[in-house]
Amino acid sequence: MRKDFYIFRHGETDYNKFKRWQGSGIDSPLNENGVQQAQNLVEKLVGKNIQIIYSSGLKRAIKTAEIVAAELGVEVKIITDLHEANLGQTEGMLKTEVAQKFSEIFSLWYDEEVDNWDISFPDGESKRQIFNRMYGVLDHLLHTKETVIGIASHGASIRYLLLGLGFVTGRMENCALFHLIYEDEKWWLE
């Protein structure tokens, strides 16, 4: 059995534009540029035979998913566990403020080594918790009837899902797209 997952990050919000952390606790909408990014994403997904799109329940992901789904003629369903990481006390802070106030955690947060997977910001999720939550969704979707699935989610959630599967993403722009394939009990990124 083969399953294709087209996983994409939501379009830009004003929080992204001004480098302010949203996390799962801030439900900001797409800005005008974010809407345009989502429309541009459609071009990359036309012809991929996506049968359904599952989205985080946050506005920025839902709107991105809806823009794509409308053009592809598919349904959007919400899976709340696709939400962005809970970033605890850092949510709403500028990235520079987070780097200054939580410098040790901040430097390890972007580290792509898996030996610091239990690190988290105060009151937030660890990388391991993010991976487990996101992988739980993928594992569930392996048992659905659809074989080509779109997923609208968020930067940290996508980053740590893919890193946990052994794939390094580096910096992730808004509407970044990843083609993850499951076949013969193996995952790979195309």
Short mmCIF file of C-alpha atoms in Angstrom, two decimals:
data_model
loop_
_atom_site.label_atom_id
_atom_site.label_comp_id
_atom_site.label_asym_id
_atom_site.label_seq_id
_atom_site.Cartn_x
_atom_site.Cartn_y
_atom_site.Cartn_z
CA MET A 1 0.00 0.00 0.00
CA ARG A 2 1.24 3.47 -0.89
CA LYS A 3 0.02 6.75 0.59
CA ASP A 4 1.09 10.17 -0.63
CA PHE A 5 0.89 13.12 1.74
CA TYR A 6 1.26 16.66 0.45
CA ILE A 7 2.00 18.55 3.64
CA PHE A 8 2.02 22.33 3.50
CA ARG A 9 2.49 25.19 5.89
CA HIS A 10 -0.15 27.93 6.02
CA GLY A 11 0.26 31.28 4.29
CA GLU A 12 1.64 34.40 5.95
CA THR A 13 -0.08 36.19 8.83
CA ASP A 14 0.84 39.57 10.28
CA TYR A 15 2.49 37.67 13.15
CA ASN A 16 4.76 35.94 10.61
CA LYS A 17 5.43 39.22 8.82
CA PHE A 18 6.61 40.91 12.00
CA LYS A 19 8.40 37.80 13.33
CA ARG A 20 6.08 37.40 16.31
CA TRP A 21 5.49 33.86 17.61
CA GLN A 22 1.93 32.56 17.33
CA GLY A 23 2.01 28.98 18.50
CA SER A 24 -1.27 27.18 19.04
CA GLY A 25 -2.71 29.82 21.35
CA ILE A 26 -2.91 32.71 18.87
CA ASP A 27 -5.45 32.23 16.10
CA SER A 28 -4.49 34.90 13.58
CA PRO A 29 -5.86 35.04 10.02
CA LEU A 30 -3.91 35.14 6.78
CA ASN A 31 -2.91 38.58 5.59
CA GLU A 32 -3.18 39.64 1.95
CA ASN A 33 0.23 38.20 1.12
CA GLY A 34 -0.73 34.92 2.83
CA VAL A 35 -3.83 34.63 0.64
CA GLN A 36 -1.66 35.18 -2.45
CA GLN A 37 0.83 32.55 -1.23
CA ALA A 38 -2.01 30.04 -0.83
CA GLN A 39 -3.23 30.81 -4.35
CA ASN A 40 0.32 30.27 -5.64
CA LEU A 41 0.48 26.96 -3.78
CA VAL A 42 -2.44 25.69 -5.85
CA GLU A 43 -0.22 25.70 -8.96
CA LYS A 44 2.17 23.24 -7.27
CA LEU A 45 -0.68 20.91 -6.30
CA VAL A 46 -2.71 20.80 -9.52
CA GLY A 47 -2.39 17.37 -11.10
CA LYS A 48 -1.26 15.62 -7.90
CA ASN A 49 -4.66 13.91 -7.57
CA ILE A 50 -5.25 15.02 -3.99
CA GLN A 51 -8.49 13.47 -2.78
CA ILE A 52 -9.01 15.39 0.48
CA ILE A 53 -7.28 18.00 2.60
CA TYR A 54 -7.01 17.69 6.36
CA SER A 55 -6.31 20.92 8.20
CA SER A 56 -5.39 22.23 11.60
CA GLY A 57 -8.31 24.00 13.24
CA LEU A 58 -6.48 27.34 13.36
CA LYS A 59 -7.72 30.10 11.01
CA ARG A 60 -4.46 30.49 9.11
CA ALA A 61 -4.31 26.80 8.19
CA ILE A 62 -8.03 26.48 7.47
CA LYS A 63 -8.02 29.43 5.07
CA THR A 64 -4.94 28.10 3.27
CA ALA A 65 -6.59 24.68 2.99
CA GLU A 66 -9.87 26.19 1.76
CA ILE A 67 -8.15 28.22 -0.97
CA VAL A 68 -6.32 25.11 -2.21
CA ALA A 69 -9.36 22.83 -1.86
CA ALA A 70 -11.64 25.20 -3.78
CA GLU A 71 -9.31 25.10 -6.77
CA LEU A 72 -8.78 21.32 -6.57
CA GLY A 73 -12.47 20.55 -5.96
CA VAL A 74 -11.89 18.58 -2.76
CA GLU A 75 -13.24 18.65 0.78
CA VAL A 76 -11.46 20.10 3.82
CA LYS A 77 -11.78 18.26 7.14
CA ILE A 78 -10.40 19.55 10.44
CA ILE A 79 -8.11 17.46 12.61
CA THR A 80 -7.33 19.49 15.70
CA ASP A 81 -4.07 17.61 16.40
CA LEU A 82 -2.58 19.23 13.27
CA HIS A 83 -2.40 22.51 15.24
CA GLU A 84 0.80 24.48 15.72
CA ALA A 85 3.08 23.69 18.62
CA ASN A 86 2.08 24.98 22.00
CA LEU A 87 4.94 27.44 22.54
CA GLY A 88 3.91 28.26 26.09
CA GLN A 89 5.06 31.57 27.52
CA THR A 90 6.68 32.64 24.24
CA GLU A 91 3.42 32.97 22.30
CA GLY A 92 2.90 36.56 21.19
CA MET A 93 6.54 37.50 21.72
CA LEU A 94 8.86 38.76 19.01
CA LYS A 95 11.39 36.15 17.89
CA THR A 96 14.20 38.44 19.12
CA GLU A 97 12.54 38.64 22.55
CA VAL A 98 12.29 34.85 22.73
CA ALA A 99 15.97 34.54 21.76
CA GLN A 100 16.94 36.95 24.51
CA LYS A 101 14.64 35.82 27.33
CA PHE A 102 14.98 32.07 26.71
CA SER A 103 18.39 32.00 25.00
CA GLU A 104 19.44 28.48 26.00
CA ILE A 105 16.14 26.88 25.00
CA PHE A 106 15.97 29.02 21.85
CA SER A 107 19.37 27.84 20.61
CA LEU A 108 18.38 24.20 21.14
CA TRP A 109 14.90 24.66 19.66
CA TYR A 110 16.25 24.96 16.12
CA ASP A 111 18.96 22.33 16.65
CA GLU A 112 18.29 19.38 14.36
CA GLU A 113 19.85 16.82 16.68
CA VAL A 114 17.39 14.38 18.21
CA ASP A 115 19.18 14.16 21.55
CA ASN A 116 17.40 17.29 22.83
CA TRP A 117 13.86 16.24 21.96
CA ASP A 118 12.51 16.83 25.45
CA ILE A 119 13.29 20.53 25.41
CA SER A 120 10.36 22.95 25.56
CA PHE A 121 9.62 26.56 26.37
CA PRO A 122 7.97 27.12 29.77
CA ASP A 123 4.42 25.76 29.70
CA GLY A 124 4.87 24.54 26.12
CA GLU A 125 5.15 21.26 24.20
CA SER A 126 8.46 19.50 23.71
CA LYS A 127 9.72 18.50 20.27
CA ARG A 128 8.93 14.88 21.20
CA GLN A 129 5.35 15.77 22.14
CA ILE A 130 4.91 17.63 18.85
CA PHE A 131 6.26 14.67 16.89
CA ASN A 132 4.08 12.17 18.76
CA ARG A 133 0.96 14.28 18.21
CA MET A 134 1.63 14.79 14.50
CA TYR A 135 2.72 11.20 13.89
CA GLY A 136 -0.47 10.03 15.57
CA VAL A 137 -2.42 11.90 12.88
CA LEU A 138 -0.35 10.34 10.07
CA ASP A 139 -0.75 6.89 11.57
CA HIS A 140 -4.53 7.40 11.65
CA LEU A 141 -4.54 8.63 8.03
CA LEU A 142 -2.70 5.51 6.90
CA HIS A 143 -5.98 3.67 7.57
CA THR A 144 -8.31 5.95 5.57
CA LYS A 145 -9.58 5.12 2.10
CA GLU A 146 -7.82 8.09 0.44
CA THR A 147 -4.40 7.42 -1.04
CA VAL A 148 -3.38 11.01 -1.87
CA ILE A 149 -3.92 13.41 1.01
CA GLY A 150 -3.26 17.10 1.52
CA ILE A 151 -2.37 18.34 5.01
CA ALA A 152 -2.45 22.02 6.04
CA SER A 153 -0.45 22.61 9.21
CA HIS A 154 2.23 24.81 10.79
CA GLY A 155 5.98 25.38 10.78
CA ALA A 156 7.10 23.80 14.06
CA SER A 157 4.61 20.95 13.81
CA ILE A 158 5.73 20.06 10.28
CA ARG A 159 9.43 20.55 11.13
CA TYR A 160 9.41 18.17 14.09
CA LEU A 161 7.21 15.60 12.36
CA LEU A 162 9.62 15.39 9.45
CA LEU A 163 12.72 15.56 11.65
CA GLY A 164 11.36 12.67 13.74
CA LEU A 165 11.03 10.67 10.53
CA GLY A 166 14.65 11.48 9.66
CA PHE A 167 14.18 14.41 7.27
CA VAL A 168 15.82 17.80 7.84
CA THR A 169 13.81 20.70 6.45
CA GLY A 170 15.89 23.75 7.36
CA ARG A 171 14.16 27.12 7.27
CA MET A 172 10.52 26.79 6.24
CA GLU A 173 8.78 29.58 4.34
CA ASN A 174 5.04 30.14 4.50
CA CYS A 175 3.25 27.71 2.15
CA ALA A 176 6.33 25.45 2.03
CA LEU A 177 5.31 22.10 0.54
CA PHE A 178 6.61 18.61 1.34
CA HIS A 179 5.71 15.38 -0.47
CA LEU A 180 5.91 12.58 2.11
CA ILE A 181 5.37 9.01 0.90
CA TYR A 182 4.61 5.87 2.85
CA GLU A 183 5.12 2.52 1.09
CA ASP A 184 6.30 -0.92 2.18
CA GLU A 185 6.37 0.22 5.80
CA LYS A 186 8.89 2.99 4.99
CA TRP A 187 8.66 6.77 4.85
CA TRP A 188 10.51 8.93 2.36
CA LEU A 189 10.46 12.54 1.26
CA GLU A 190 10.37 13.21 -2.46
#
